[in-house]
Short mmCIF file of C-alpha atoms and ligand atoms in Angstrom, two decimals:
data_model
loop_
_atom_site.label_atom_id
_atom_site.label_comp_id
_atom_site.label_asym_id
_atom_site.label_seq_id
_atom_site.Cartn_x
_atom_site.Cartn_y
_atom_site.Cartn_z
CA UNK E 185 -26.78 -3.69 35.29
CA UNK E 186 -30.38 -5.72 34.55
CA UNK E 187 -31.02 -7.45 37.82
CA UNK E 188 -33.22 -10.12 37.98
CA UNK E 189 -35.20 -10.59 41.40
CA UNK E 190 -37.30 -14.60 41.50
CA UNK E 191 -38.50 -16.11 44.02
CA UNK E 192 -37.44 -19.74 45.39
CA UNK E 193 -40.17 -21.32 46.84
CA UNK E 194 -40.13 -23.26 50.71
CA UNK E 195 -39.03 -26.94 50.30
CA UNK E 196 -39.25 -29.03 53.32
CA UNK E 197 -37.68 -26.93 56.43
CA UNK E 198 -36.32 -24.05 54.38
CA UNK E 199 -38.16 -20.86 54.47
CA UNK E 200 -37.69 -19.72 50.50
CA UNK E 201 -35.23 -17.58 49.77
CA UNK E 202 -34.69 -14.63 46.70
CA UNK E 203 -32.88 -14.99 43.57
CA UNK E 204 -30.41 -11.85 42.15
CA UNK E 205 -29.53 -12.04 39.09
CA UNK E 206 -27.17 -9.66 37.90
CA UNK E 207 -26.11 -8.87 34.44
CA UNK E 208 -24.15 -6.55 32.66
CA UNK E 209 -26.34 -5.43 30.03
CA UNK E 210 -23.40 -2.89 28.69
CA UNK E 211 -23.18 -4.62 25.05
CA UNK E 212 -27.03 -4.85 24.72
CA UNK E 213 -27.63 -1.31 25.74
CA UNK E 214 -24.93 -0.03 23.57
CA UNK E 215 -26.19 -1.85 20.05
CA UNK E 216 -29.83 -0.09 20.82
CA UNK E 217 -28.25 2.77 21.32
CA UNK E 218 -26.26 2.81 18.27
CA UNK E 219 -29.37 1.76 16.29
CA UNK E 220 -31.48 4.58 17.64
CA UNK E 221 -28.31 6.72 16.41
CA UNK E 222 -28.45 4.93 12.80
CA UNK E 223 -32.32 5.59 12.58
CA UNK E 224 -32.12 9.52 13.62
CA UNK E 225 -29.25 10.12 10.69
CA UNK E 226 -30.79 8.11 7.94
CA UNK E 227 -33.53 9.93 8.98
CA UNK E 228 -32.30 13.29 8.58
CA UNK E 229 -30.66 12.52 5.69
CA UNK E 230 -33.62 11.82 4.05
CA UNK E 231 -35.52 14.95 5.54
CA UNK E 232 -32.94 17.35 4.02
CA UNK E 233 -33.30 16.63 0.68
CA UNK E 234 -36.59 15.78 0.52
CA UNK E 235 -37.56 18.93 2.28
CA UNK E 236 -35.94 21.13 0.08
CA UNK E 237 -37.96 19.20 -2.84
CA UNK E 238 -41.00 20.00 -1.33
CA UNK E 239 -40.44 22.88 -1.36
CA UNK E 240 -39.38 23.49 -4.65
CA UNK E 241 -42.41 21.76 -5.73
CA UNK E 242 -44.31 24.40 -4.56
CA UNK E 243 -42.67 27.16 -6.13
CA UNK E 244 -43.03 26.16 -9.00
CA UNK E 245 -46.61 25.37 -8.69
CA UNK E 246 -46.80 29.87 -7.63
CA UNK E 247 -44.15 32.44 -8.12
CA UNK E 248 -41.79 29.92 -10.59
CA UNK E 249 -44.82 29.02 -12.77
CA UNK E 250 -44.49 31.43 -15.83
CA UNK E 251 -40.81 32.56 -15.33
CA UNK E 252 -38.51 29.86 -17.53
CA UNK E 253 -35.56 30.84 -16.46
CA UNK E 254 -36.37 30.46 -12.74
CA UNK E 255 -38.12 27.02 -13.52
CA UNK E 256 -34.78 25.62 -15.37
CA UNK E 257 -32.75 26.77 -12.38
CA UNK E 258 -34.93 25.35 -9.99
CA UNK E 259 -35.38 21.57 -11.86
CA UNK E 260 -31.85 21.54 -11.50
CA UNK E 261 -31.58 22.06 -8.25
CA UNK E 262 -34.00 19.35 -7.59
CA UNK E 263 -32.63 17.27 -10.11
CA UNK E 264 -29.25 17.31 -7.77
CA UNK E 265 -31.67 17.00 -4.33
CA UNK E 266 -33.33 13.76 -6.00
CA UNK E 267 -29.71 12.98 -7.25
CA UNK E 268 -28.67 12.94 -3.11
CA UNK E 269 -31.35 10.81 -2.33
CA UNK E 270 -30.68 8.39 -4.76
CA UNK E 271 -26.49 7.65 -3.38
CA UNK E 272 -28.20 7.92 -0.11
CA UNK E 273 -30.96 5.13 -0.49
CA UNK E 274 -28.06 3.40 -2.73
CA UNK E 275 -25.46 2.99 -0.16
CA UNK E 276 -27.66 1.94 2.90
CA UNK E 277 -28.86 -0.96 0.71
CA UNK E 278 -24.45 -2.08 0.27
CA UNK E 279 -24.37 -1.06 3.38
CA UNK E 280 -27.09 -3.46 4.20
CA UNK E 281 -25.80 -5.94 2.13
CA UNK E 282 -22.10 -5.90 2.58
CA UNK E 283 -23.34 -6.53 6.46
CA UNK E 284 -25.81 -9.43 6.09
CA UNK E 285 -22.84 -11.20 3.82
CA UNK E 286 -20.11 -10.64 6.29
CA UNK E 287 -19.57 -14.30 8.07
CA UNK E 288 -19.39 -15.37 4.31
CA UNK E 289 -16.62 -15.03 3.41
CA UNK E 290 -15.55 -14.88 -0.36
CA UNK E 291 -14.22 -17.65 -2.41
CA UNK E 292 -13.48 -16.81 -5.79
CA UNK E 293 -9.71 -16.02 -7.34
CA UNK E 294 -10.07 -11.76 -7.97
CA UNK E 295 -6.63 -10.42 -9.53
CA UNK E 296 -6.38 -7.33 -7.68
CA UNK E 297 -4.88 -5.38 -10.15
CA UNK E 298 -7.98 -6.08 -12.90
CA UNK E 299 -9.76 -4.23 -9.70
CA UNK E 300 -8.02 -1.39 -9.79
CA UNK E 301 -6.76 -0.90 -12.64
CA UNK E 302 -11.50 -0.86 -13.63
CA UNK E 303 -11.36 1.54 -10.51
CA UNK E 304 -9.05 4.47 -12.14
CA UNK E 305 -10.11 3.76 -14.74
CA UNK E 306 -13.78 4.20 -13.89
CA UNK E 307 -12.46 7.51 -11.64
CA UNK E 308 -10.29 8.25 -14.27
CA UNK E 309 -12.85 11.37 -15.75
CA UNK E 310 -13.31 12.81 -12.06
CA UNK E 311 -9.63 12.98 -11.55
CA UNK E 312 -9.72 15.14 -14.71
CA UNK E 313 -11.87 17.23 -14.45
CA UNK E 314 -10.20 17.62 -11.15
CA UNK E 315 -6.56 18.15 -12.80
CA UNK E 316 -5.02 15.61 -10.71
CA UNK E 317 -2.39 12.78 -11.29
CA UNK E 318 -3.70 9.42 -10.76
CA UNK E 319 -0.46 7.37 -11.05
CA UNK E 320 0.08 3.97 -9.78
CA UNK E 321 3.05 1.98 -8.82
CA UNK E 322 4.28 -1.36 -7.08
CA UNK E 323 3.67 -4.73 -7.91
CA UNK E 324 1.64 -5.61 -11.61
CA UNK E 325 1.66 -9.10 -11.29
CA UNK E 326 0.95 -12.29 -8.94
CA UNK E 327 -1.94 -10.14 -7.30
CA UNK E 328 -4.85 -12.59 -7.48
CA UNK E 329 -6.03 -13.32 -4.06
CA UNK E 330 -9.56 -14.76 -2.42
CA UNK E 331 -12.37 -12.17 -2.71
CA UNK E 332 -15.67 -10.68 -4.04
CA UNK E 333 -14.19 -8.50 -7.61
CA UNK E 334 -17.68 -6.33 -7.17
CA UNK E 335 -17.14 -5.19 -3.37
CA UNK E 336 -13.28 -4.28 -4.01
CA UNK E 337 -13.61 -2.79 -6.67
CA UNK E 338 -16.20 -0.57 -4.49
CA UNK E 339 -13.51 -0.09 -2.05
CA UNK E 340 -10.58 1.17 -4.03
CA UNK E 341 -13.41 3.47 -5.88
CA UNK E 342 -14.55 4.62 -2.66
CA UNK E 343 -10.69 5.46 -1.22
CA UNK E 344 -9.91 6.87 -4.71
CA UNK E 345 -13.03 8.67 -5.12
CA UNK E 346 -12.64 10.27 -1.41
CA UNK E 347 -8.22 10.87 -2.68
CA UNK E 348 -9.25 12.88 -5.15
CA UNK E 349 -12.30 14.91 -3.40
CA UNK E 350 -10.70 15.23 -0.20
CA UNK E 351 -6.97 15.65 -0.91
CA UNK E 352 -7.25 16.34 -4.88
CA UNK E 353 -5.55 19.76 -3.70
CA UNK E 354 -1.67 18.22 -3.90
CA UNK E 355 -2.67 17.19 -7.58
CA UNK E 356 -1.75 14.07 -7.64
CA UNK E 357 -3.24 10.35 -6.08
CA UNK E 358 -1.18 7.48 -5.54
CA UNK E 359 -1.59 3.76 -5.51
CA UNK E 360 0.79 1.50 -4.70
CA UNK E 361 1.14 -2.16 -4.11
CA UNK E 362 3.25 -4.22 -2.38
CA UNK E 363 2.98 -7.84 -1.27
CA UNK E 364 3.97 -8.67 2.90
CA UNK E 365 5.53 -12.40 2.93
CA UNK E 366 3.86 -13.13 6.32
CA UNK E 367 1.35 -9.71 8.17
CA UNK E 368 1.79 -9.99 11.99
CA UNK E 369 -1.91 -9.62 12.54
CA UNK E 370 -3.32 -11.60 9.68
CA UNK E 371 -0.04 -14.16 10.43
CA UNK E 372 0.67 -14.85 6.67
CA UNK E 373 1.38 -13.34 3.11
CA UNK E 374 -0.75 -10.22 1.98
CA UNK E 375 -1.03 -7.37 -0.37
CA UNK E 376 -0.78 -4.17 0.54
CA UNK E 377 -2.71 -1.14 -1.53
CA UNK E 378 -1.86 2.12 -0.37
CA UNK E 379 -3.95 4.94 -1.92
CA UNK E 380 -1.86 8.01 -1.12
CA UNK E 381 -3.06 12.05 -1.67
CA UNK E 382 -0.92 15.13 -0.83
CA UNK E 383 -3.66 16.80 0.16
CA UNK E 384 -4.30 18.98 3.56
CA UNK E 385 -4.15 15.98 5.27
CA UNK E 386 -6.91 15.52 8.63
CA UNK E 387 -6.37 15.64 12.07
CA UNK E 388 -5.42 12.99 14.32
CA UNK E 389 -8.22 13.30 16.98
CA UNK E 390 -10.64 11.95 13.56
CA UNK E 391 -8.72 9.07 12.28
CA UNK E 392 -10.69 6.27 14.62
CA UNK E 393 -13.94 7.83 14.08
CA UNK E 394 -13.53 7.97 10.14
CA UNK E 395 -15.61 4.71 8.88
CA UNK E 396 -18.25 5.38 11.69
CA UNK E 397 -21.61 5.50 9.78
CA UNK E 398 -22.48 9.94 8.75
CA UNK E 399 -19.27 10.07 10.21
CA UNK E 400 -17.41 13.60 8.52
CA UNK E 401 -15.37 16.12 9.13
CA UNK E 402 -16.83 18.67 7.24
CA UNK E 403 -20.72 18.09 6.87
CA UNK E 404 -20.70 20.69 4.38
CA UNK E 405 -17.78 20.16 2.16
CA UNK E 406 -19.06 16.55 2.45
CA UNK E 407 -22.62 16.99 0.74
CA UNK E 408 -21.06 19.15 -1.85
CA UNK E 409 -18.72 16.94 -3.16
CA UNK E 410 -22.05 14.68 -3.27
CA UNK E 411 -21.05 12.04 -0.87
CA UNK E 412 -23.43 10.65 1.84
CA UNK E 413 -20.81 9.98 5.15
CA UNK E 414 -21.53 5.83 4.24
CA UNK E 415 -18.17 5.39 1.95
CA UNK E 416 -15.48 4.02 4.51
CA UNK E 417 -18.23 2.46 6.90
CA UNK E 418 -18.98 0.14 3.35
CA UNK E 419 -15.44 0.06 2.49
CA UNK E 420 -14.64 -1.48 6.29
CA UNK E 421 -17.45 -3.71 6.11
CA UNK E 422 -16.06 -5.51 2.76
CA UNK E 423 -12.21 -5.65 4.37
CA UNK E 424 -13.49 -7.18 7.11
CA UNK E 425 -14.97 -9.36 4.85
CA UNK E 426 -12.02 -10.89 3.32
CA UNK E 427 -10.22 -10.73 6.60
CA UNK E 428 -8.59 -7.95 5.85
CA UNK E 429 -6.85 -4.07 7.73
CA UNK E 430 -7.40 -1.08 6.96
CA UNK E 431 -4.94 1.84 8.72
CA UNK E 432 -5.05 5.52 8.51
CA UNK E 433 -2.19 7.39 8.43
CA UNK E 434 -2.61 11.09 8.14
CA UNK E 435 -1.43 14.47 9.42
CA UNK E 436 -2.46 18.21 8.63
CA UNK E 437 -1.18 19.39 6.14
CA UNK E 438 0.66 16.14 4.72
CA UNK E 439 -1.79 14.27 2.93
CA UNK E 440 -3.25 11.16 3.99
CA UNK E 441 -2.84 7.58 2.54
CA UNK E 442 -5.22 4.68 3.60
CA UNK E 443 -3.49 1.50 3.58
CA UNK E 444 -6.02 -1.29 3.23
CA UNK E 445 -4.63 -5.17 3.65
CA UNK E 446 -5.76 -7.51 2.62
CA UNK E 447 -4.84 -11.81 3.09
CA UNK E 448 -3.11 -13.85 -0.27
CA UNK E 449 -4.11 -17.22 1.27
P1 LIG Q 683 -18.40 10.64 2.30
O1 LIG Q 683 -19.34 10.54 1.56
O2 LIG Q 683 -17.77 11.85 3.39
O3 LIG Q 683 -17.27 11.32 1.63
P2 LIG Q 683 -16.14 8.55 3.63
O4 LIG Q 683 -17.19 7.78 4.43
O5 LIG Q 683 -16.12 8.26 2.13
O6 LIG Q 683 -17.74 9.71 3.65
O7 LIG Q 683 -15.67 9.77 4.30
C1 LIG Q 683 -15.83 10.08 5.32
C2 LIG Q 683 -15.15 11.26 6.27
O8 LIG Q 683 -14.01 11.43 5.54
C3 LIG Q 683 -15.02 12.55 4.85
O9 LIG Q 683 -16.28 12.90 5.15
C4 LIG Q 683 -14.21 12.92 4.33
O10 LIG Q 683 -14.57 14.49 5.46
C5 LIG Q 683 -12.87 12.61 5.60
N1 LIG Q 683 -11.44 12.04 3.91
C6 LIG Q 683 -11.76 10.29 3.75
N2 LIG Q 683 -10.94 10.18 2.69
C7 LIG Q 683 -9.98 11.51 3.29
C8 LIG Q 683 -8.91 11.96 2.71
N3 LIG Q 683 -8.64 10.93 1.56
N4 LIG Q 683 -8.37 13.15 2.56
C9 LIG Q 683 -8.93 13.69 3.68
N5 LIG Q 683 -10.23 13.87 4.58
C10 LIG Q 683 -10.59 12.52 4.12
#
């Protein structure tokens, strides 16, 4: 609570008084704490690859200077670390762009079928490399919704990529499209896209936090997979810009289902 005290000048018979204002600033404080956390997280995430890069530059100048085998190995690691920084900066830019546009509702008509096909095609090599079958079922016609095609492609690319990366052990990732004649929260007709994997699933305690920036169940694993921890935060903001909803259903050992609901009107 923030307390503001202001003296009120005496007037006439009046002896003057003090004005006390009590203001609940919890929301402001929370927003400020989140901003501080975010900056601290970004700095840490950037510093880790940067420190590695600087270390290897040092090594290449010194010990590994005349050892071509070691040099190649170090250069490969440096390339990987630079790639990590590049992905992180790219995701930070996406996130800030999406956030700044969040109030402006997209107006173009997008064919969700084309969006899904594009995302699946882009990820086909990743799925194949891990021997994961990418399957699609459900509706294929009448999938036009108001939206931003690039952003919706990003949503489904992130969800399918996560399903392959974290749930791929189950051997298949299934996309299902269905029409909901009346979605009670959105109060109207909607399209529902489910991205389901048969992997190891997610424990219930993690579910409410998955879309927080930099929240990962296993940071080491996410890094190994090239993750930035921002994918689902970006997904959440894009869906919110489209006035849609996302729900995650999962149980440890049962695979996960990310269910996206987008209004048709
Ligand atoms: P990342 O860059 O780490 O993949 P995301 O925001 O996309 O970041 O996802 C956050 C975390 O959610 C991941 O690190 C992972 O732990 C968990 N996660 C996301 N999708 C799945 C999934 N299909 N199965 C299991 N865990 C998942």
